[in-house]
Structure formats: structure tokens, C-alpha cells
Amino acid sequence: MEKLITSPNKALITETQLRTRIRELGKQISKDYADQELVLVCVLRGATLFFADLAREISLPLRFEFLQTSSYNDSTRPSKKIEFIRTGSNYIEHRDVLIIEDIIDTGRTLSFLLEHLNTLNPKSIKICTLLNKPSRREVPVSIDYTGFEVPNVFLVGYGLDYAQMYRNLPYITVIDPSCDAT
Ligand code: IMP
Ligand code: MG
């Protein structure tokens, strides 16, 4: 397991870079929604660390909501099918909603989430992602706040996993997912 991880010195995005950028995002969001209340929607599990740190950089009255999806290969379709594990929909109606994602890759998860949240009649919906991997996009999505644009490599740390591991790394690094994780 250890051997897959590059040393902390080889982080693609360091703890300091994360802290600085998240502070900037928090300030921007606080300014854009000045004098308003906001519902922050955390997309479990990958966004948890980003969500917790970003929330503390936003100086607005906030509500927290949590959603979780799962995706699996469906042999009848060329792409992965996405389903809800947790729909957490109590605080969406007539409210300003900001979705907090770890990474937007193909865009399929986000468009699925947007479709669901829009049926709950929010006042507005915007999207904030820590990482954006535009080279892999299959479904167009319009992102309102982006932490970092990243190349087409597999990333772990700061919430992002490989086979549910590495989420607790305080920085973001690259692994080769073709290596054996066990
Ligand atoms: P999308 O539906 O393809 O945009 O997938 C987004 C989800 O795929 C993210 O929320 C992650 O769970 C996962 N994902 C995409 N790229 C990476 C990566 O580089 N590392 C870890 N997880 C990733
Ligand atoms: Mg995720």
C-alpha cells in the first residue's frame, strides 16, 4: 500500500496550496452571496474534507445537506449507471444551493445530481468543485467555482480515494491505478 504513494514532497497540490485556494474560494462565495443564506450540499464521500474546510471559510448563515451516489457498470449501457444511496433533500426547496464536489471528471455524476436537485425546486443552484479534469468531460457542465484545474491523471488524497483508501492524506498526489492496491 505504502509504495503507491509518492512522498509528501511530490504532492501535486500541497497543504499550503489547498489552504490558500480554499480561503480565496470562501471569500468569493461569501461576497457573491452577501446578505443571503446558503445551503451547502456535500457530495459524499470524496468532498468531505473540502466541504469541512470550505464551510469554515464562508462567512454566511449556512445549512448543511449530504448526498451520496454510487455508480456501477451496467452491461446494457456503454457507460456507468449512477444511483442515489442518500438523497438528503430536506432543505433544498426555495433556497440558494451550492453543490460541493471533490472532482468533476466525465461530468456524469454532476448532471445526475443537478437533475435530481432541480426537481426539488431550489431558488438557485451553483456548483463548486475543488478539482476539474476537463480533458475527460463527456457531459457538458457549467462550473461556478473551481479550486484547481488538473491534468488527466488519477489523484488521491484530501478526500479523494483509490479503492476507498488514501482519503486522509492532507495533500493531493498522483497514483498509478494500474498498480495493485492490496
Ligand atoms: P464523473 O461523474 O466522471 O464526473 O465522476 C466524478 C467522480 O469520480 C468523483 O466524484 C470521484 O469520486 C471520481 N473520480 C474521478 N476522477 C478521480 C480521480 O482522479 N481520483 C479519485 N476519484 C476520481
Ligand atoms: Mg465523488
PDB file of C-alpha atoms and ligand atoms in Angstrom:
ATOM      1  CA  MET A   1       0.000   0.000   0.000  1.00  0.00           C
ATOM      2  CA  GLU A   2       2.673   2.487   1.046  1.00  0.00           C
ATOM      3  CA  LYS A   3       4.679   2.051  -2.105  1.00  0.00           C
ATOM      4  CA  LEU A   4       1.912   3.522  -4.274  1.00  0.00           C
ATOM      5  CA  ILE A   5       2.152   6.875  -2.584  1.00  0.00           C
ATOM      6  CA  THR A   6       4.696   9.373  -3.760  1.00  0.00           C
ATOM      7  CA  SER A   7       6.384  11.226  -0.922  1.00  0.00           C
ATOM      8  CA  PRO A   8       4.657  14.308   0.555  1.00  0.00           C
ATOM      9  CA  ASN A   9       7.270  16.381  -1.287  1.00  0.00           C
ATOM     10  CA  LYS A  10       5.834  15.137  -4.534  1.00  0.00           C
ATOM     11  CA  ALA A  11       2.315  16.331  -3.821  1.00  0.00           C
ATOM     12  CA  LEU A  12       0.635  17.672  -6.940  1.00  0.00           C
ATOM     13  CA  ILE A  13      -1.251  20.102  -4.697  1.00  0.00           C
ATOM     14  CA  THR A  14       0.276  20.823  -1.287  1.00  0.00           C
ATOM     15  CA  GLU A  15      -1.481  21.525   2.013  1.00  0.00           C
ATOM     16  CA  THR A  16      -0.484  25.171   1.744  1.00  0.00           C
ATOM     17  CA  GLN A  17      -1.846  25.484  -1.793  1.00  0.00           C
ATOM     18  CA  LEU A  18      -5.111  23.847  -0.684  1.00  0.00           C
ATOM     19  CA  ARG A  19      -5.462  26.158   2.324  1.00  0.00           C
ATOM     20  CA  THR A  20      -4.735  29.301   0.307  1.00  0.00           C
ATOM     21  CA  ARG A  21      -7.092  28.454  -2.546  1.00  0.00           C
ATOM     22  CA  ILE A  22      -9.922  27.338  -0.237  1.00  0.00           C
ATOM     23  CA  ARG A  23      -9.642  30.618   1.669  1.00  0.00           C
ATOM     24  CA  GLU A  24      -9.956  32.511  -1.654  1.00  0.00           C
ATOM     25  CA  LEU A  25     -12.990  30.436  -2.667  1.00  0.00           C
ATOM     26  CA  GLY A  26     -14.626  31.045   0.721  1.00  0.00           C
ATOM     27  CA  LYS A  27     -14.128  34.801   0.394  1.00  0.00           C
ATOM     28  CA  GLN A  28     -15.512  34.838  -3.157  1.00  0.00           C
ATOM     29  CA  ILE A  29     -18.591  32.782  -2.181  1.00  0.00           C
ATOM     30  CA  SER A  30     -19.203  34.994   0.885  1.00  0.00           C
ATOM     31  CA  LYS A  31     -19.047  38.068  -1.360  1.00  0.00           C
ATOM     32  CA  ASP A  32     -21.258  36.639  -4.117  1.00  0.00           C
ATOM     33  CA  TYR A  33     -23.984  35.590  -1.664  1.00  0.00           C
ATOM     34  CA  ALA A  34     -23.635  38.586   0.675  1.00  0.00           C
ATOM     35  CA  ASP A  35     -26.682  39.031   2.972  1.00  0.00           C
ATOM     36  CA  GLN A  36     -28.125  35.684   1.867  1.00  0.00           C
ATOM     37  CA  GLU A  37     -28.444  32.282   3.477  1.00  0.00           C
ATOM     38  CA  LEU A  38     -26.951  29.305   1.663  1.00  0.00           C
ATOM     39  CA  VAL A  39     -27.369  25.515   1.664  1.00  0.00           C
ATOM     40  CA  LEU A  40     -24.036  23.748   1.141  1.00  0.00           C
ATOM     41  CA  VAL A  41     -24.568  20.295  -0.358  1.00  0.00           C
ATOM     42  CA  CYS A  42     -21.725  17.870   0.333  1.00  0.00           C
ATOM     43  CA  VAL A  43     -21.365  15.040  -2.173  1.00  0.00           C
ATOM     44  CA  LEU A  44     -20.226  12.054  -0.097  1.00  0.00           C
ATOM     45  CA  ARG A  45     -17.664  10.709   0.348  1.00  0.00           C
ATOM     46  CA  GLY A  46     -14.939  12.455  -1.626  1.00  0.00           C
ATOM     47  CA  ALA A  47     -15.935  16.050  -0.880  1.00  0.00           C
ATOM     48  CA  THR A  48     -15.957  15.716   2.917  1.00  0.00           C
ATOM     49  CA  LEU A  49     -12.591  17.296   3.744  1.00  0.00           C
ATOM     50  CA  PHE A  50     -13.016  20.089   1.205  1.00  0.00           C
ATOM     51  CA  PHE A  51     -16.564  20.701   2.459  1.00  0.00           C
ATOM     52  CA  ALA A  52     -15.479  20.947   6.097  1.00  0.00           C
ATOM     53  CA  ASP A  53     -12.613  23.335   5.349  1.00  0.00           C
ATOM     54  CA  LEU A  54     -14.529  25.468   2.844  1.00  0.00           C
ATOM     55  CA  ALA A  55     -17.546  25.841   5.145  1.00  0.00           C
ATOM     56  CA  ARG A  56     -15.281  27.407   7.787  1.00  0.00           C
ATOM     57  CA  GLU A  57     -14.055  29.974   5.240  1.00  0.00           C
ATOM     58  CA  ILE A  58     -17.589  31.123   4.342  1.00  0.00           C
ATOM     59  CA  SER A  59     -18.962  33.940   6.471  1.00  0.00           C
ATOM     60  CA  LEU A  60     -22.685  33.428   5.752  1.00  0.00           C
ATOM     61  CA  PRO A  61     -25.538  31.669   7.574  1.00  0.00           C
ATOM     62  CA  LEU A  62     -25.144  28.097   6.230  1.00  0.00           C
ATOM     63  CA  ARG A  63     -27.176  24.917   6.251  1.00  0.00           C
ATOM     64  CA  PHE A  64     -25.526  21.560   5.506  1.00  0.00           C
ATOM     65  CA  GLU A  65     -27.012  18.830   3.320  1.00  0.00           C
ATOM     66  CA  PHE A  66     -25.433  15.499   2.340  1.00  0.00           C
ATOM     67  CA  LEU A  67     -25.963  13.433  -0.811  1.00  0.00           C
ATOM     68  CA  GLN A  68     -24.360  10.196  -1.880  1.00  0.00           C
ATOM     69  CA  THR A  69     -24.366   8.479  -5.243  1.00  0.00           C
ATOM     70  CA  SER A  70     -22.933   5.218  -6.427  1.00  0.00           C
ATOM     71  CA  SER A  71     -22.028   4.255  -9.962  1.00  0.00           C
ATOM     72  CA  TYR A  72     -21.644   0.783 -11.381  1.00  0.00           C
ATOM     73  CA  ASN A  73     -21.142  -0.805 -14.770  1.00  0.00           C
ATOM     74  CA  ASP A  74     -24.387  -1.744 -16.434  1.00  0.00           C
ATOM     75  CA  SER A  75     -23.813  -4.225 -19.237  1.00  0.00           C
ATOM     76  CA  THR A  76     -26.771  -2.831 -21.190  1.00  0.00           C
ATOM     77  CA  ARG A  77     -25.205   0.632 -21.413  1.00  0.00           C
ATOM     78  CA  PRO A  78     -21.837   1.758 -22.637  1.00  0.00           C
ATOM     79  CA  SER A  79     -21.263   3.997 -19.607  1.00  0.00           C
ATOM     80  CA  LYS A  80     -21.676   3.672 -15.866  1.00  0.00           C
ATOM     81  CA  LYS A  81     -25.110   3.933 -14.327  1.00  0.00           C
ATOM     82  CA  ILE A  82     -25.489   6.304 -11.365  1.00  0.00           C
ATOM     83  CA  GLU A  83     -27.892   5.852  -8.442  1.00  0.00           C
ATOM     84  CA  PHE A  84     -28.583   7.594  -5.148  1.00  0.00           C
ATOM     85  CA  ILE A  85     -27.600   5.972  -1.879  1.00  0.00           C
ATOM     86  CA  ARG A  86     -28.693   9.033   0.098  1.00  0.00           C
ATOM     87  CA  THR A  87     -30.893  11.740  -1.390  1.00  0.00           C
ATOM     88  CA  GLY A  88     -30.885  14.135   1.615  1.00  0.00           C
ATOM     89  CA  SER A  89     -33.454  16.591   0.312  1.00  0.00           C
ATOM     90  CA  ASN A  90     -34.882  18.370   3.355  1.00  0.00           C
ATOM     91  CA  TYR A  91     -33.504  21.865   2.905  1.00  0.00           C
ATOM     92  CA  ILE A  92     -33.476  22.475  -0.848  1.00  0.00           C
ATOM     93  CA  GLU A  93     -36.883  23.942  -1.711  1.00  0.00           C
ATOM     94  CA  HIS A  94     -36.905  27.757  -2.236  1.00  0.00           C
ATOM     95  CA  ARG A  95     -33.306  28.034  -1.048  1.00  0.00           C
ATOM     96  CA  ASP A  96     -29.984  29.022  -2.626  1.00  0.00           C
ATOM     97  CA  VAL A  97     -27.988  25.818  -3.030  1.00  0.00           C
ATOM     98  CA  LEU A  98     -24.264  25.333  -3.627  1.00  0.00           C
ATOM     99  CA  ILE A  99     -23.109  21.817  -4.550  1.00  0.00           C
ATOM    100  CA  ILE A 100     -19.656  20.967  -3.182  1.00  0.00           C
ATOM    101  CA  GLU A 101     -17.802  18.317  -5.224  1.00  0.00           C
ATOM    102  CA  ASP A 102     -14.321  16.859  -4.953  1.00  0.00           C
ATOM    103  CA  ILE A 103     -13.653  16.431  -8.664  1.00  0.00           C
ATOM    104  CA  ILE A 104     -15.580  16.758 -11.912  1.00  0.00           C
ATOM    105  CA  ASP A 105     -14.350  14.199 -14.388  1.00  0.00           C
ATOM    106  CA  THR A 106     -16.786  12.979 -17.075  1.00  0.00           C
ATOM    107  CA  GLY A 107     -19.486  15.257 -15.633  1.00  0.00           C
ATOM    108  CA  ARG A 108     -21.984  12.394 -15.367  1.00  0.00           C
ATOM    109  CA  THR A 109     -22.321  12.464 -11.568  1.00  0.00           C
ATOM    110  CA  LEU A 110     -22.883  16.182 -11.505  1.00  0.00           C
ATOM    111  CA  SER A 111     -25.510  16.198 -14.255  1.00  0.00           C
ATOM    112  CA  PHE A 112     -27.323  13.393 -12.402  1.00  0.00           C
ATOM    113  CA  LEU A 113     -27.218  15.422  -9.166  1.00  0.00           C
ATOM    114  CA  LEU A 114     -28.432  18.575 -10.889  1.00  0.00           C
ATOM    115  CA  GLU A 115     -31.350  16.751 -12.463  1.00  0.00           C
ATOM    116  CA  HIS A 116     -32.424  15.485  -9.026  1.00  0.00           C
ATOM    117  CA  LEU A 117     -31.911  18.752  -7.136  1.00  0.00           C
ATOM    118  CA  ASN A 118     -33.788  20.753  -9.776  1.00  0.00           C
ATOM    119  CA  THR A 119     -36.907  18.631  -9.148  1.00  0.00           C
ATOM    120  CA  LEU A 120     -36.815  19.850  -5.507  1.00  0.00           C
ATOM    121  CA  ASN A 121     -37.489  23.427  -6.608  1.00  0.00           C
ATOM    122  CA  PRO A 122     -34.468  25.326  -5.268  1.00  0.00           C
ATOM    123  CA  LYS A 123     -34.284  29.110  -5.621  1.00  0.00           C
ATOM    124  CA  SER A 124     -30.867  28.740  -7.296  1.00  0.00           C
ATOM    125  CA  ILE A 125     -28.186  26.088  -7.781  1.00  0.00           C
ATOM    126  CA  LYS A 126     -24.477  26.678  -8.277  1.00  0.00           C
ATOM    127  CA  ILE A 127     -21.531  24.314  -8.403  1.00  0.00           C
ATOM    128  CA  CYS A 128     -18.234  24.457  -6.548  1.00  0.00           C
ATOM    129  CA  THR A 129     -15.596  21.805  -7.235  1.00  0.00           C
ATOM    130  CA  LEU A 130     -12.154  21.502  -5.718  1.00  0.00           C
ATOM    131  CA  LEU A 131     -10.751  19.881  -8.867  1.00  0.00           C
ATOM    132  CA  ASN A 132     -11.741  19.979 -12.515  1.00  0.00           C
ATOM    133  CA  LYS A 133     -10.439  17.456 -15.059  1.00  0.00           C
ATOM    134  CA  PRO A 134     -11.807  18.999 -18.291  1.00  0.00           C
ATOM    135  CA  SER A 135      -9.930  16.618 -20.601  1.00  0.00           C
ATOM    136  CA  ARG A 136     -12.252  13.764 -19.564  1.00  0.00           C
ATOM    137  CA  ARG A 137     -15.590  15.554 -19.975  1.00  0.00           C
ATOM    138  CA  GLU A 138     -18.414  13.605 -21.643  1.00  0.00           C
ATOM    139  CA  VAL A 139     -21.368  15.680 -20.439  1.00  0.00           C
ATOM    140  CA  PRO A 140     -21.045  19.481 -20.530  1.00  0.00           C
ATOM    141  CA  VAL A 141     -21.369  21.130 -17.120  1.00  0.00           C
ATOM    142  CA  SER A 142     -21.152  24.743 -16.142  1.00  0.00           C
ATOM    143  CA  ILE A 143     -18.993  25.158 -13.014  1.00  0.00           C
ATOM    144  CA  ASP A 144     -19.276  28.323 -10.929  1.00  0.00           C
ATOM    145  CA  TYR A 145     -16.271  27.888  -8.593  1.00  0.00           C
ATOM    146  CA  THR A 146     -13.167  25.763  -9.290  1.00  0.00           C
ATOM    147  CA  GLY A 147     -10.245  25.213  -6.946  1.00  0.00           C
ATOM    148  CA  PHE A 148      -7.741  23.785  -9.413  1.00  0.00           C
ATOM    149  CA  GLU A 149      -7.746  22.504 -12.971  1.00  0.00           C
ATOM    150  CA  VAL A 150      -5.890  19.170 -13.098  1.00  0.00           C
ATOM    151  CA  PRO A 151      -4.440  17.012 -15.898  1.00  0.00           C
ATOM    152  CA  ASN A 152      -5.732  13.576 -16.868  1.00  0.00           C
ATOM    153  CA  VAL A 153      -4.036  11.611 -14.082  1.00  0.00           C
ATOM    154  CA  PHE A 154      -5.548   9.616 -11.187  1.00  0.00           C
ATOM    155  CA  LEU A 155      -5.468  11.616  -7.974  1.00  0.00           C
ATOM    156  CA  VAL A 156      -5.800  10.639  -4.320  1.00  0.00           C
ATOM    157  CA  GLY A 157      -5.734  12.463  -1.008  1.00  0.00           C
ATOM    158  CA  TYR A 158      -7.700  15.223   0.693  1.00  0.00           C
ATOM    159  CA  GLY A 159     -10.915  13.187   0.336  1.00  0.00           C
ATOM    160  CA  LEU A 160     -10.161  11.507  -2.989  1.00  0.00           C
ATOM    161  CA  ASP A 161      -9.756   7.744  -2.855  1.00  0.00           C
ATOM    162  CA  TYR A 162      -8.426   4.769  -4.693  1.00  0.00           C
ATOM    163  CA  ALA A 163     -10.445   1.698  -3.594  1.00  0.00           C
ATOM    164  CA  GLN A 164     -11.641   3.725  -0.547  1.00  0.00           C
ATOM    165  CA  MET A 165      -8.078   4.383   0.649  1.00  0.00           C
ATOM    166  CA  TYR A 166      -5.859   7.476   0.891  1.00  0.00           C
ATOM    167  CA  ARG A 167      -8.715   9.883   1.647  1.00  0.00           C
ATOM    168  CA  ASN A 168      -6.949  11.128   4.795  1.00  0.00           C
ATOM    169  CA  LEU A 169      -3.789  12.374   3.084  1.00  0.00           C
ATOM    170  CA  PRO A 170      -3.613  16.116   3.783  1.00  0.00           C
ATOM    171  CA  TYR A 171      -2.376  16.836   0.232  1.00  0.00           C
ATOM    172  CA  ILE A 172      -3.294  15.645  -3.281  1.00  0.00           C
ATOM    173  CA  THR A 173      -0.987  13.316  -5.150  1.00  0.00           C
ATOM    174  CA  VAL A 174      -0.924  11.104  -8.254  1.00  0.00           C
ATOM    175  CA  ILE A 175      -1.036   7.312  -8.182  1.00  0.00           C
ATOM    176  CA  ASP A 176      -0.986   4.766 -10.937  1.00  0.00           C
ATOM    177  CA  PRO A 177      -4.304   2.900 -10.514  1.00  0.00           C
ATOM    178  CA  SER A 178      -2.995   0.008 -12.616  1.00  0.00           C
ATOM    179  CA  CYS A 179      -0.784  -0.890  -9.611  1.00  0.00           C
ATOM    180  CA  ASP A 180      -2.180  -3.406  -7.135  1.00  0.00           C
ATOM    181  CA  ALA A 181      -3.587  -1.550  -4.104  1.00  0.00           C
ATOM    182  CA  THR A 182      -3.503  -4.556  -1.802  1.00  0.00           C
TER     183      THR A 182
HETATM  184  P1  IMP B   1     -17.724  11.973 -13.037  1.00  0.00           P
HETATM  185  O1  IMP B   1     -19.155  11.511 -12.922  1.00  0.00           O
HETATM  186  O2  IMP B   1     -16.964  11.181 -14.072  1.00  0.00           O
HETATM  187  O3  IMP B   1     -17.540  13.446 -13.202  1.00  0.00           O
HETATM  188  O4  IMP B   1     -17.039  11.453 -11.730  1.00  0.00           O
HETATM  189  C1  IMP B   1     -16.791  12.160 -10.631  1.00  0.00           C
HETATM  190  C2  IMP B   1     -16.393  11.188  -9.532  1.00  0.00           C
HETATM  191  O5  IMP B   1     -15.425  10.220  -9.999  1.00  0.00           O
HETATM  192  C3  IMP B   1     -15.716  11.936  -8.431  1.00  0.00           C
HETATM  193  O6  IMP B   1     -16.654  12.432  -7.501  1.00  0.00           O
HETATM  194  C4  IMP B   1     -14.777  10.892  -7.874  1.00  0.00           C
HETATM  195  O7  IMP B   1     -15.451  10.101  -6.916  1.00  0.00           O
HETATM  196  C5  IMP B   1     -14.408  10.028  -9.049  1.00  0.00           C
HETATM  197  N1  IMP B   1     -13.108  10.426  -9.635  1.00  0.00           N
HETATM  198  C6  IMP B   1     -12.885  10.991 -10.837  1.00  0.00           C
HETATM  199  N2  IMP B   1     -11.578  11.215 -11.046  1.00  0.00           N
HETATM  200  C7  IMP B   1     -10.946  10.806  -9.921  1.00  0.00           C
HETATM  201  C8  IMP B   1      -9.556  10.793  -9.508  1.00  0.00           C
HETATM  202  O8  IMP B   1      -8.615  11.214 -10.205  1.00  0.00           O
HETATM  203  N3  IMP B   1      -9.315  10.282  -8.265  1.00  0.00           N
HETATM  204  C9  IMP B   1     -10.291   9.809  -7.441  1.00  0.00           C
HETATM  205  N4  IMP B   1     -11.591   9.818  -7.785  1.00  0.00           N
HETATM  206  C10 IMP B   1     -11.925  10.298  -9.017  1.00  0.00           C
HETATM  207 MG    MG B   2     -17.045  11.513  -5.567  1.00  0.00          MG
END
